[in-house]
Amino acid sequence: MRLTVCPLLSLAPLLLLLLPPQCHASLVMETTSRLDSLSLALAQVLQQSEMSHSQTLYVHLKYSSLTARSPLLELLGGVLMALPAAEPQPRCLYQQRVLAYRPYRHAVLLLVEDLRALERLYEQLGATSDMSYTLIYMLDPQPELVMKLLWSRSVLKAGLLMFDGQDLLLLSYFPYSANHGCQRVRASIVNRFDGNLGTWQLDDYFPAKLDNFYGCTLTCATWPDMPYLVRRDDGTFLGIEGELLQFMADNLNFTVGLYWLNESQVRETFEESGGVFEKIFSKAEYALGGFHYKPNERDEVPYSQSRYYFMSHIMLVTNLPSAYSAYEKLAFPFHPALWRAIALVLALGFFVVWLLKRFAKKMPQHPYYLLMVLTIGGNLLSRQLPQRISLRLLLVTWLLCTLVIRSAYQSGMYQMLRQDRQRNPPQTIAEVLAQRYTVQLAPGNAQRWMESLPELKDREPPQELETSELQSFAGLAALSGSDARVAIITPYEYFGYFRKVHAMSRRLHLVRERIFTQQLAFNVRRHSHLVGVLNEQIMQAHSHGFLEHWTRQYVSAVDESEQSIARIPAVPYETLNGHQPEGEIEQREDEAVQAKLLVLSFKELAALFWLTLWALLGSVLVFGLELLLHK
């Protein structure tokens, strides 16, 4: 028998030394006595139930009067004598000390005098996350009130022993049941100890209570936001979180109630203090809304979190600014070296014409002009054609070369207008900052994301978005092709959903380098029993691949090409700020129509109009000079 009087909480002597002399005699009472039956019943539960799998058995004695101290110590001595002597499980005794929160599976034996003593045990413990297997014996039992106290502390794997004649009853409660209804806590018999046979009737001492909610309503605090969660008119859910919520409701047989957060509450959820959740959990059991996982819980935070269900990558999305100036676009089809070669050939052609004009006896009128006309594909009069075969061969060669050059220029210009109107966008975060992009981000995440990008502190302060990231993509795409350089810091799932819904995402660019990755989790009341329930469902959805399937259904992969994206219809819903879910989309045509109709605007080939204007102005100036010189 190993019993430790925990030094951290009590310096009392060992338990057996605390027993009064008459208790030693009571430990050898007949097996038919009440004390021996109770000791044996308690010992069997400790040895045969899940409590035996815990590394340590924590024993708490709590009494309001000194008269109750002796029978409780006597009972504990009997339990220890009934347990096998070679039991490897250590036991830790606490006397008159309150329970402390233990964030791991453990076993607790509570020997208390009455309800008041039990309340004092739990007075500093708001909830337990249902992490303990708790066995209780009270000298003065009040089953109904005990069960309500345990329910308020999220202690569900609990049993209360109470005498029924010569037998013992193991009582517990079922907060969700077909008989009692929803959250109606009533003491129920879960097992019976036969005093004559000295055994329990059943092998199950802590029956499951949260595997079936029997259609009861669990209220979720959330807000509509794709690709996370939107509720249809028929009551079904869309989005990654919506599919997970429906999955859990079907598995656990509960009805999803919704408490819709307003815009101010949503903004307060991003605060690290989490004070708004105190109000939220007075109206809802859990909250769902892209909350990032915090691995180290602080005592002052009024909520607990489940395991993560989604990995959210924080990335940069930029517009595609114009690659070239109006005049550079005219030179785009050819490499600069090829332009120099063409200029050299033209210069040599004009030089040959100069030589012929200087040494030949007969030349057509305006030979330089005629050469330029031939170069751009014009025609000559028959009397202006050369008479010699060698010169005609040279002329045909020149015409063929200029034809090939013109055709190549036209095809290159067409390709540029169709596919490559913008410059090569930045591929890393460093390139975004080096190219002086204006960075925008949602106000609620500004402080936390700025900590991951300290380079921004030395630059112009980031601008706050007036709407959500998803609603801002349409305006960002409208800036593509201009000289503006704007980047939005956003969770990738927003952009991945935008790509699924709108082909105009081709006018946006994703910087593949991640700023950081955050895990998304449920928020529940601090140390709530729902933590374990949610964790089990999340692990099941992960292990069967459901979460990956839902993610691919609503969010395109980072490395997925535009051609392979399977478009889905946009989900209409009412946003918090009253704007359209994906922003003000100018073009609603499908991708095939957009590919077929490509209307050029003035800015695409503005250089042609400007060159024509400068040429006309230059000709007017030359004409004016001629009039002045010939007066």
XYZ file of C-alpha atoms in Angstrom:
631
model
C 0.000 0.000 0.000
C 1.495 3.309 -1.081
C -0.062 6.544 0.127
C 1.554 9.944 -0.193
C 0.391 12.878 1.834
C 1.136 15.517 -0.783
C 3.770 17.897 0.633
C 2.702 20.747 -1.590
C -0.661 21.010 0.105
C -0.340 19.400 3.523
C 2.345 18.500 6.001
C 0.056 16.169 7.947
C 1.409 12.808 9.102
C 0.679 9.640 7.237
C -2.912 8.515 6.982
C -2.708 5.501 9.248
C -1.242 7.568 12.016
C -4.278 9.848 11.744
C -6.709 7.021 12.341
C -8.042 6.771 15.911
C -7.384 3.472 17.693
C -10.909 2.199 17.292
C -10.592 2.482 13.492
C -7.945 -0.254 13.392
C -10.466 -2.633 14.771
C -13.050 -1.565 12.264
C -10.774 -2.484 9.387
C -11.128 -6.151 10.267
C -14.918 -6.107 10.480
C -17.008 -8.820 8.879
C -17.460 -8.587 5.110
C -21.187 -8.154 5.588
C -20.818 -4.822 7.401
C -21.744 -1.579 5.733
C -18.225 -0.220 6.033
C -16.637 -3.285 4.520
C -19.196 -3.361 1.713
C -18.602 0.289 0.986
C -14.818 -0.132 1.063
C -14.993 -3.147 -1.222
C -17.343 -1.381 -3.625
C -15.107 1.661 -3.842
C -12.010 -0.488 -4.277
C -13.568 -2.455 -7.121
C -14.505 0.713 -8.994
C -10.985 2.070 -8.525
C -9.463 -1.174 -9.726
C -11.841 -2.272 -12.495
C -12.849 1.039 -14.126
C -10.949 3.549 -16.227
C -9.671 5.083 -12.988
C -7.049 2.317 -12.758
C -5.437 3.561 -16.004
C -4.522 6.921 -14.497
C -0.962 7.376 -13.327
C -1.996 8.769 -9.937
C -5.091 8.497 -7.785
C -5.859 11.808 -6.122
C -7.784 11.406 -2.860
C -9.497 14.444 -1.363
C -11.003 14.522 2.108
C -13.286 17.414 2.893
C -15.460 17.835 5.967
C -17.257 20.694 7.622
C -17.163 19.335 11.163
C -14.523 17.391 13.073
C -17.012 14.637 13.841
C -16.986 13.636 10.154
C -13.214 13.373 10.025
C -12.978 10.048 11.804
C -15.477 8.044 9.671
C -13.997 9.421 6.436
C -10.486 8.438 7.468
C -11.774 5.045 8.563
C -13.427 4.555 5.192
C -10.264 5.535 3.332
C -8.281 3.041 5.384
C -10.737 0.334 4.472
C -10.502 1.186 0.768
C -6.727 1.037 0.853
C -6.822 -2.311 2.642
C -9.248 -3.669 0.048
C -6.987 -2.711 -2.839
C -4.252 -5.154 -3.852
C -1.017 -4.621 -1.944
C 1.028 -4.726 -5.169
C -1.045 -2.013 -6.836
C 1.456 0.087 -8.879
C -0.729 3.176 -8.914
C 0.509 5.840 -6.461
C -2.047 7.685 -4.359
C -1.906 11.286 -3.281
C -3.915 12.488 -0.272
C -5.223 16.043 0.133
C -7.033 17.044 3.302
C -9.227 20.115 3.487
C -7.752 21.444 0.243
C -9.686 22.674 -2.777
C -9.441 20.950 -6.130
C -7.003 22.316 -8.678
C -7.337 22.172 -12.459
C -5.330 19.350 -14.022
C -5.092 19.470 -17.850
C -4.705 15.698 -18.286
C -6.676 12.521 -17.696
C -6.687 11.650 -14.004
C -8.653 9.844 -11.310
C -10.151 11.532 -8.247
C -11.695 9.943 -5.146
C -13.714 12.444 -3.116
C -14.682 11.525 0.430
C -16.770 14.368 1.763
C -19.188 15.023 4.558
C -21.992 16.816 2.755
C -22.917 19.067 -0.154
C -21.396 22.099 1.521
C -18.036 20.341 1.749
C -18.269 19.322 -1.904
C -19.047 22.884 -2.948
C -16.014 24.110 -1.056
C -13.885 21.570 -2.909
C -14.971 23.049 -6.246
C -15.163 26.694 -5.178
C -11.988 27.726 -7.024
C -12.554 25.494 -10.032
C -14.800 26.975 -12.688
C -14.743 23.876 -14.898
C -12.619 20.777 -15.414
C -12.771 20.096 -19.190
C -14.223 16.700 -18.163
C -10.663 15.428 -17.736
C -11.248 13.487 -14.497
C -12.856 10.209 -13.525
C -14.486 11.225 -10.258
C -15.822 8.847 -7.613
C -17.687 10.447 -4.700
C -18.942 9.234 -1.363
C -20.858 11.534 0.984
C -21.845 10.906 4.551
C -24.966 13.010 3.979
C -25.812 12.545 0.271
C -28.020 14.922 -1.695
C -27.973 13.319 -5.159
C -29.916 15.890 -7.169
C -27.937 18.853 -5.896
C -24.658 16.977 -6.288
C -25.401 16.229 -9.943
C -26.242 19.851 -10.668
C -22.988 20.942 -9.048
C -20.997 18.440 -11.110
C -22.737 19.578 -14.311
C -21.902 23.218 -13.581
C -18.231 22.213 -13.308
C -18.266 20.054 -16.491
C -17.613 16.905 -14.455
C -19.450 14.256 -16.468
C -17.410 11.111 -15.805
C -18.567 11.026 -12.209
C -20.296 8.595 -9.875
C -21.872 9.019 -6.446
C -22.183 6.009 -4.137
C -25.275 5.788 -1.941
C -26.692 2.965 0.170
C -29.934 1.256 -0.778
C -30.527 -1.153 2.082
C -27.697 -3.672 2.010
C -26.851 -2.750 -1.585
C -25.002 0.250 -2.954
C -26.114 2.384 -5.855
C -23.777 4.176 -8.227
C -25.529 7.349 -9.321
C -24.693 9.688 -12.136
C -26.573 11.948 -14.525
C -27.241 12.309 -18.255
C -27.528 15.962 -19.345
C -28.797 14.887 -22.766
C -31.173 11.931 -22.841
C -34.346 10.694 -24.417
C -36.005 10.387 -21.011
C -35.016 13.568 -19.194
C -34.601 15.915 -22.175
C -31.976 18.540 -22.826
C -29.742 19.741 -19.999
C -32.172 18.489 -17.358
C -29.883 17.069 -14.721
C -31.400 14.222 -12.741
C -29.690 11.574 -10.645
C -29.851 8.207 -12.417
C -28.746 4.730 -11.369
C -25.932 3.471 -13.606
C -24.802 0.438 -11.557
C -25.658 -1.557 -8.408
C -23.378 -3.305 -5.917
C -24.791 -6.519 -4.522
C -23.835 -6.574 -0.854
C -24.403 -10.324 -0.551
C -22.283 -11.272 -3.576
C -19.774 -8.459 -3.091
C -19.737 -7.533 -6.797
C -21.109 -4.919 -9.138
C -23.819 -5.988 -11.547
C -22.302 -4.236 -14.570
C -18.783 -3.656 -15.798
C -19.542 -0.105 -16.941
C -19.053 2.452 -14.196
C -18.765 5.638 -16.229
C -21.165 5.392 -19.180
C -20.701 7.720 -22.134
C -22.873 10.815 -21.997
C -21.837 12.935 -24.948
C -21.982 10.414 -27.800
C -25.617 11.275 -28.505
C -27.281 14.620 -27.815
C -30.741 13.290 -28.766
C -31.573 16.233 -30.991
C -30.845 18.852 -28.334
C -29.766 22.281 -29.521
C -26.151 23.395 -29.187
C -25.841 27.069 -30.031
C -22.895 28.211 -32.109
C -21.773 31.835 -32.098
C -20.547 32.791 -35.551
C -21.085 35.088 -38.529
C -21.533 34.441 -42.285
C -18.275 34.543 -44.183
C -17.137 32.433 -47.107
C -15.288 30.190 -47.516
C -15.816 29.461 -43.830
C -19.517 29.279 -43.055
C -22.833 30.309 -44.605
C -26.255 28.934 -43.771
C -28.720 28.240 -46.558
C -32.422 28.926 -46.338
C -33.097 25.197 -45.936
C -30.891 25.055 -42.809
C -27.870 23.325 -44.346
C -24.399 24.807 -44.232
C -21.772 25.699 -46.806
C -18.095 26.432 -46.345
C -15.235 24.616 -44.639
C -16.464 25.331 -41.129
C -20.070 24.870 -42.187
C -19.382 21.382 -43.514
C -17.523 20.489 -40.314
C -20.394 21.802 -38.214
C -22.915 19.758 -40.195
C -20.643 16.713 -39.918
C -20.565 16.996 -36.124
C -24.302 17.611 -35.870
C -25.016 14.456 -37.885
C -22.552 12.324 -35.906
C -23.621 13.506 -32.454
C -27.324 13.978 -33.246
C -27.690 17.576 -32.128
C -29.505 20.535 -33.626
C -27.357 23.503 -34.579
C -28.547 26.743 -33.051
C -26.974 29.963 -34.234
C -26.169 33.155 -32.406
C -25.160 35.651 -35.110
C -22.441 38.058 -34.012
C -22.681 41.674 -35.121
C -19.823 43.600 -36.687
C -18.583 45.141 -33.440
C -18.522 41.749 -31.712
C -16.595 40.242 -34.604
C -13.946 42.941 -34.336
C -13.665 42.350 -30.586
C -13.002 38.643 -31.128
C -9.631 39.549 -32.649
C -8.495 41.148 -29.400
C -6.019 39.021 -27.473
C -7.826 39.582 -24.174
C -10.934 37.788 -25.472
C -13.222 39.679 -23.128
C -16.111 39.568 -25.590
C -16.349 35.788 -25.181
C -17.678 36.186 -21.658
C -20.792 37.741 -23.207
C -20.844 35.309 -26.118
C -20.791 32.184 -23.935
C -23.721 33.433 -21.925
C -25.775 32.861 -25.101
C -23.864 30.117 -26.927
C -21.984 26.909 -26.053
C -19.166 27.389 -28.561
C -17.891 29.867 -31.122
C -16.704 29.308 -34.657
C -15.181 31.976 -36.835
C -11.612 31.491 -37.997
C -10.160 31.889 -34.501
C -6.450 31.165 -34.445
C -5.160 28.581 -32.017
C -3.206 29.782 -28.968
C -1.166 26.864 -27.595
C -0.471 28.497 -24.228
C -3.684 29.317 -22.416
C -3.489 32.172 -19.961
C -5.558 32.201 -16.819
C -7.142 35.522 -17.681
C -8.512 34.327 -21.044
C -12.210 33.415 -20.612
C -12.244 30.612 -23.157
C -10.600 27.318 -24.076
C -9.864 25.989 -27.538
C -10.198 22.734 -29.367
C -7.602 21.102 -31.550
C -6.976 22.885 -34.805
C -9.149 21.885 -37.735
C -7.581 24.014 -40.484
C -4.156 25.419 -41.362
C -4.543 28.995 -42.579
C -1.604 30.413 -44.541
C -1.178 34.173 -44.330
C 0.097 35.451 -47.686
C 0.306 38.514 -49.911
C -1.954 39.109 -52.905
C -1.018 41.940 -55.274
C -2.463 43.570 -58.344
C -0.661 43.248 -61.671
C 0.672 46.711 -62.487
C 1.447 47.722 -66.033
C 4.704 46.224 -67.239
C 5.589 48.826 -69.812
C 4.988 52.412 -70.610
C 2.797 53.311 -73.558
C 5.825 53.537 -75.833
C 7.505 50.407 -74.450
C 4.465 48.374 -75.438
C 5.112 49.163 -79.110
C 8.611 47.716 -78.758
C 7.526 44.655 -76.782
C 7.366 42.003 -79.570
C 11.102 42.160 -80.373
C 14.155 41.821 -78.214
C 16.272 44.994 -78.042
C 19.075 43.221 -79.940
C 16.651 42.439 -82.774
C 15.497 46.061 -82.842
C 19.124 47.140 -83.201
C 19.635 44.643 -86.048
C 16.536 45.985 -87.862
C 17.742 49.550 -87.401
C 21.157 48.587 -88.763
C 19.620 46.958 -91.857
C 17.447 50.017 -92.520
C 20.453 52.263 -92.127
C 22.404 50.139 -94.594
C 19.455 50.227 -97.008
C 19.317 54.016 -96.905
C 23.094 54.106 -97.341
C 22.846 51.924 -100.462
C 20.119 54.213 -101.824
C 22.407 57.162 -101.166
C 25.223 55.472 -103.056
C 22.972 54.642 -105.987
C 21.609 58.149 -106.060
C 25.115 59.574 -106.040
C 26.689 57.374 -108.725
C 23.749 56.115 -110.778
C 22.650 58.157 -113.796
C 18.944 57.502 -113.402
C 16.977 57.123 -110.096
C 13.266 57.357 -109.373
C 12.010 60.471 -107.712
C 12.038 60.431 -103.884
C 13.947 57.133 -103.461
C 14.083 57.312 -99.606
C 10.342 57.680 -99.392
C 9.789 54.770 -101.766
C 12.113 52.575 -99.699
C 10.117 53.387 -96.559
C 6.849 52.599 -98.381
C 8.223 49.192 -99.402
C 9.383 48.519 -95.842
C 5.962 49.049 -94.281
C 4.209 47.006 -97.003
C 3.188 49.716 -99.525
C 3.031 49.434 -103.324
C 5.051 51.031 -106.111
C 3.965 52.119 -109.571
C 5.160 49.922 -112.400
C 7.341 52.695 -113.823
C 9.082 53.002 -110.416
C 10.211 49.365 -110.376
C 13.871 48.611 -111.243
C 14.569 47.338 -114.756
C 17.548 45.115 -114.099
C 17.075 41.517 -112.936
C 19.656 41.831 -110.150
C 17.922 44.891 -108.714
C 14.514 43.217 -109.004
C 15.937 40.188 -107.111
C 17.178 42.548 -104.425
C 13.758 44.197 -104.255
C 11.951 40.838 -103.870
C 14.383 39.821 -101.113
C 13.748 43.090 -99.326
C 9.955 42.614 -99.634
C 10.126 39.057 -98.241
C 12.275 40.124 -95.289
C 10.026 43.025 -94.391
C 6.957 40.768 -94.720
C 8.420 38.293 -92.219
C 9.365 41.099 -89.831
C 5.907 42.689 -90.017
C 4.172 39.332 -89.459
C 6.390 38.545 -86.488
C 5.731 41.980 -85.000
C 1.970 41.589 -85.360
C 1.942 38.127 -83.734
C 4.167 39.341 -80.894
C 1.931 42.352 -80.303
C -1.147 40.098 -80.285
C 0.478 37.778 -77.739
C 1.387 40.704 -75.516
C -2.165 42.063 -75.582
C -3.656 38.656 -74.843
C -1.347 37.246 -72.192
C 1.472 39.486 -71.045
C 0.215 42.981 -70.443
C 1.749 43.167 -66.970
C 5.282 43.060 -65.703
C 6.715 40.035 -63.965
C 5.096 40.267 -60.514
C 7.087 39.881 -57.265
C 7.729 36.336 -56.141
C 8.899 36.959 -52.576
C 7.953 39.225 -49.697
C 11.289 40.993 -50.042
C 10.498 41.855 -53.673
C 7.109 43.262 -52.664
C 8.768 45.567 -50.167
C 11.613 46.450 -52.545
C 9.158 47.468 -55.265
C 7.410 49.799 -52.810
C 3.991 48.196 -52.837
C 1.347 49.790 -50.633
C 0.402 47.110 -48.100
C -3.196 46.837 -46.889
C -4.644 44.579 -44.193
C -7.747 44.044 -42.102
C -7.754 46.214 -38.964
C -8.422 43.393 -36.514
C -5.265 41.497 -37.451
C -2.937 44.471 -37.924
C -0.942 44.201 -34.718
C -0.393 40.436 -34.834
C 0.546 40.357 -38.500
C 2.854 43.333 -38.165
C 4.841 41.345 -35.615
C 5.498 38.751 -38.336
C 6.638 41.450 -40.788
C 8.906 43.787 -38.805
C 10.245 45.165 -42.101
C 7.005 47.119 -42.472
C 7.726 49.155 -39.339
C 10.506 51.039 -41.131
C 8.284 51.792 -44.096
C 5.093 53.673 -44.680
C 2.435 52.372 -42.235
C 0.087 49.803 -43.800
C -3.361 50.956 -44.760
C -6.453 49.437 -43.170
C -9.028 47.873 -45.462
C -12.484 49.402 -45.364
C -14.062 46.014 -46.078
C -13.014 42.410 -45.617
C -10.213 40.814 -47.591
C -12.646 38.901 -49.794
C -14.602 42.045 -50.617
C -11.393 43.943 -51.438
C -10.148 41.616 -54.179
C -12.449 43.072 -56.834
C -11.096 46.581 -56.230
C -7.544 45.242 -56.237
C -8.125 43.530 -59.593
C -9.453 46.800 -61.011
C -6.038 48.365 -60.321
C -4.269 45.811 -62.517
C -2.816 47.312 -65.669
C -2.264 50.684 -64.025
C 0.816 52.147 -62.388
C -0.555 51.535 -58.870
C 1.156 48.885 -56.742
C -1.034 47.503 -53.966
C -0.724 44.330 -51.875
C -3.211 42.844 -49.400
C -2.183 40.630 -46.495
C -4.825 37.928 -46.327
C -5.458 34.331 -45.286
C -5.023 32.287 -48.433
C -8.458 30.666 -48.164
C -10.087 33.992 -49.045
C -8.080 34.254 -52.263
C -8.456 30.534 -52.994
C -12.234 30.891 -52.752
C -12.164 34.036 -54.932
C -10.282 32.060 -57.592
C -12.945 29.361 -57.473
C -15.769 31.860 -57.908
C -14.459 34.528 -60.312
C -12.259 34.265 -63.377
C -11.150 37.854 -62.792
C -8.735 36.423 -60.210
C -6.378 36.131 -63.194
C -5.839 39.838 -62.767
C -4.409 39.219 -59.304
C -1.096 37.733 -58.256
C -0.338 35.507 -55.262
C 3.097 35.807 -53.686
C 3.931 32.177 -52.946
C 6.139 32.922 -49.942
C 4.112 32.601 -46.732
C 4.247 35.227 -44.032
C 3.246 32.653 -41.413
C 0.749 29.848 -40.835
C -1.899 29.861 -38.135
C -4.124 27.065 -36.883
C -7.869 27.622 -36.624
C -9.828 26.168 -33.718
C -13.189 26.275 -31.914
C -13.559 28.537 -28.896
C -15.629 27.256 -25.974
C -16.328 28.271 -22.392
C -13.168 27.941 -20.358
C -12.452 24.269 -19.537
C -15.800 23.213 -20.958
C -16.695 19.543 -21.403
C -17.195 20.284 -25.106
C -13.433 20.500 -25.642
C -13.067 16.717 -25.665
C -16.184 16.261 -27.808
C -14.951 18.714 -30.436
C -11.439 17.255 -30.416
C -12.765 13.772 -31.109
C -14.901 14.957 -34.019
C -12.082 17.029 -35.509
C -9.675 14.097 -35.334
C -12.266 11.880 -36.998
C -12.787 14.404 -39.812
C -9.024 14.686 -40.278
C -8.329 10.950 -40.257
C -11.037 10.216 -42.840
C -9.956 13.041 -45.147
C -13.187 15.017 -44.878
C -11.504 18.311 -43.989
C -9.147 18.069 -46.951
C -12.093 17.293 -49.212
C -14.080 20.282 -47.951
C -11.068 22.553 -48.330
C -10.560 21.554 -51.974
C -14.277 21.967 -52.581
C -14.250 25.644 -51.625
C -10.599 26.718 -51.953
C -8.268 26.204 -54.896
C -4.799 24.842 -54.203
C -1.919 27.295 -54.042
C -0.101 25.687 -56.972
C -3.248 25.048 -59.053
C -3.176 26.606 -62.518
C -5.968 28.866 -63.701
C -6.904 26.415 -66.454
C -7.450 23.518 -64.032
C -9.596 25.399 -61.489
C -13.126 23.984 -61.241
C -15.350 27.039 -60.955
C -18.187 27.048 -58.437
C -21.100 29.475 -58.245
C -20.769 32.371 -55.843
C -22.679 31.892 -52.599
C -25.079 34.774 -51.918
C -25.358 35.822 -48.291
C -25.794 38.938 -46.215
C -22.444 40.245 -44.996
C -21.893 42.136 -41.766
C -21.196 45.440 -43.511
C -23.909 45.123 -46.165
C -21.517 44.891 -49.131
C -21.503 42.151 -51.730
C -19.745 39.002 -50.476
C -16.979 39.178 -53.088
C -17.022 42.928 -53.631
C -18.348 44.952 -56.549
C -17.715 42.588 -59.475
C -17.918 44.474 -62.732
C -17.986 41.501 -65.087
C -20.203 38.502 -64.387
C -19.646 36.689 -67.691
C -18.309 33.187 -67.575
C -14.729 32.402 -68.488
C -15.510 31.305 -72.067
C -17.144 34.619 -72.931
C -14.301 36.539 -71.339
C -11.791 34.580 -73.404
C -13.745 35.201 -76.588
C -14.280 38.944 -76.171
C -11.145 40.977 -75.477
C -11.867 44.644 -75.969
C -8.833 46.913 -76.112
C -8.928 50.178 -74.268
C -7.128 53.405 -75.126
C -4.429 52.791 -72.525
C -3.364 49.507 -74.150
C -2.051 51.170 -77.345
C -2.001 54.806 -76.343
C 1.471 55.234 -77.874
C 0.033 54.882 -81.408
C -2.292 57.821 -80.845
C 0.429 59.870 -79.191
C 2.905 59.155 -82.026
C 0.279 60.112 -84.593
C -0.402 63.328 -82.706
C 3.311 64.211 -82.438
C 3.805 63.433 -86.157
C 0.909 65.694 -87.117
C 2.239 68.470 -84.912
C 5.701 68.000 -86.412
C 4.353 68.167 -89.979
C 2.454 71.334 -89.158
C 5.642 72.839 -87.761
C 7.651 71.868 -90.853
C 4.934 73.234 -93.108
C 5.023 76.509 -91.213
C 8.794 76.717 -91.562
C 8.565 76.097 -95.305
C 6.082 78.937 -95.670
C 8.404 81.264 -93.778
C 11.516 80.260 -95.696
C 9.952 80.585 -99.157
C 8.509 84.051 -98.656
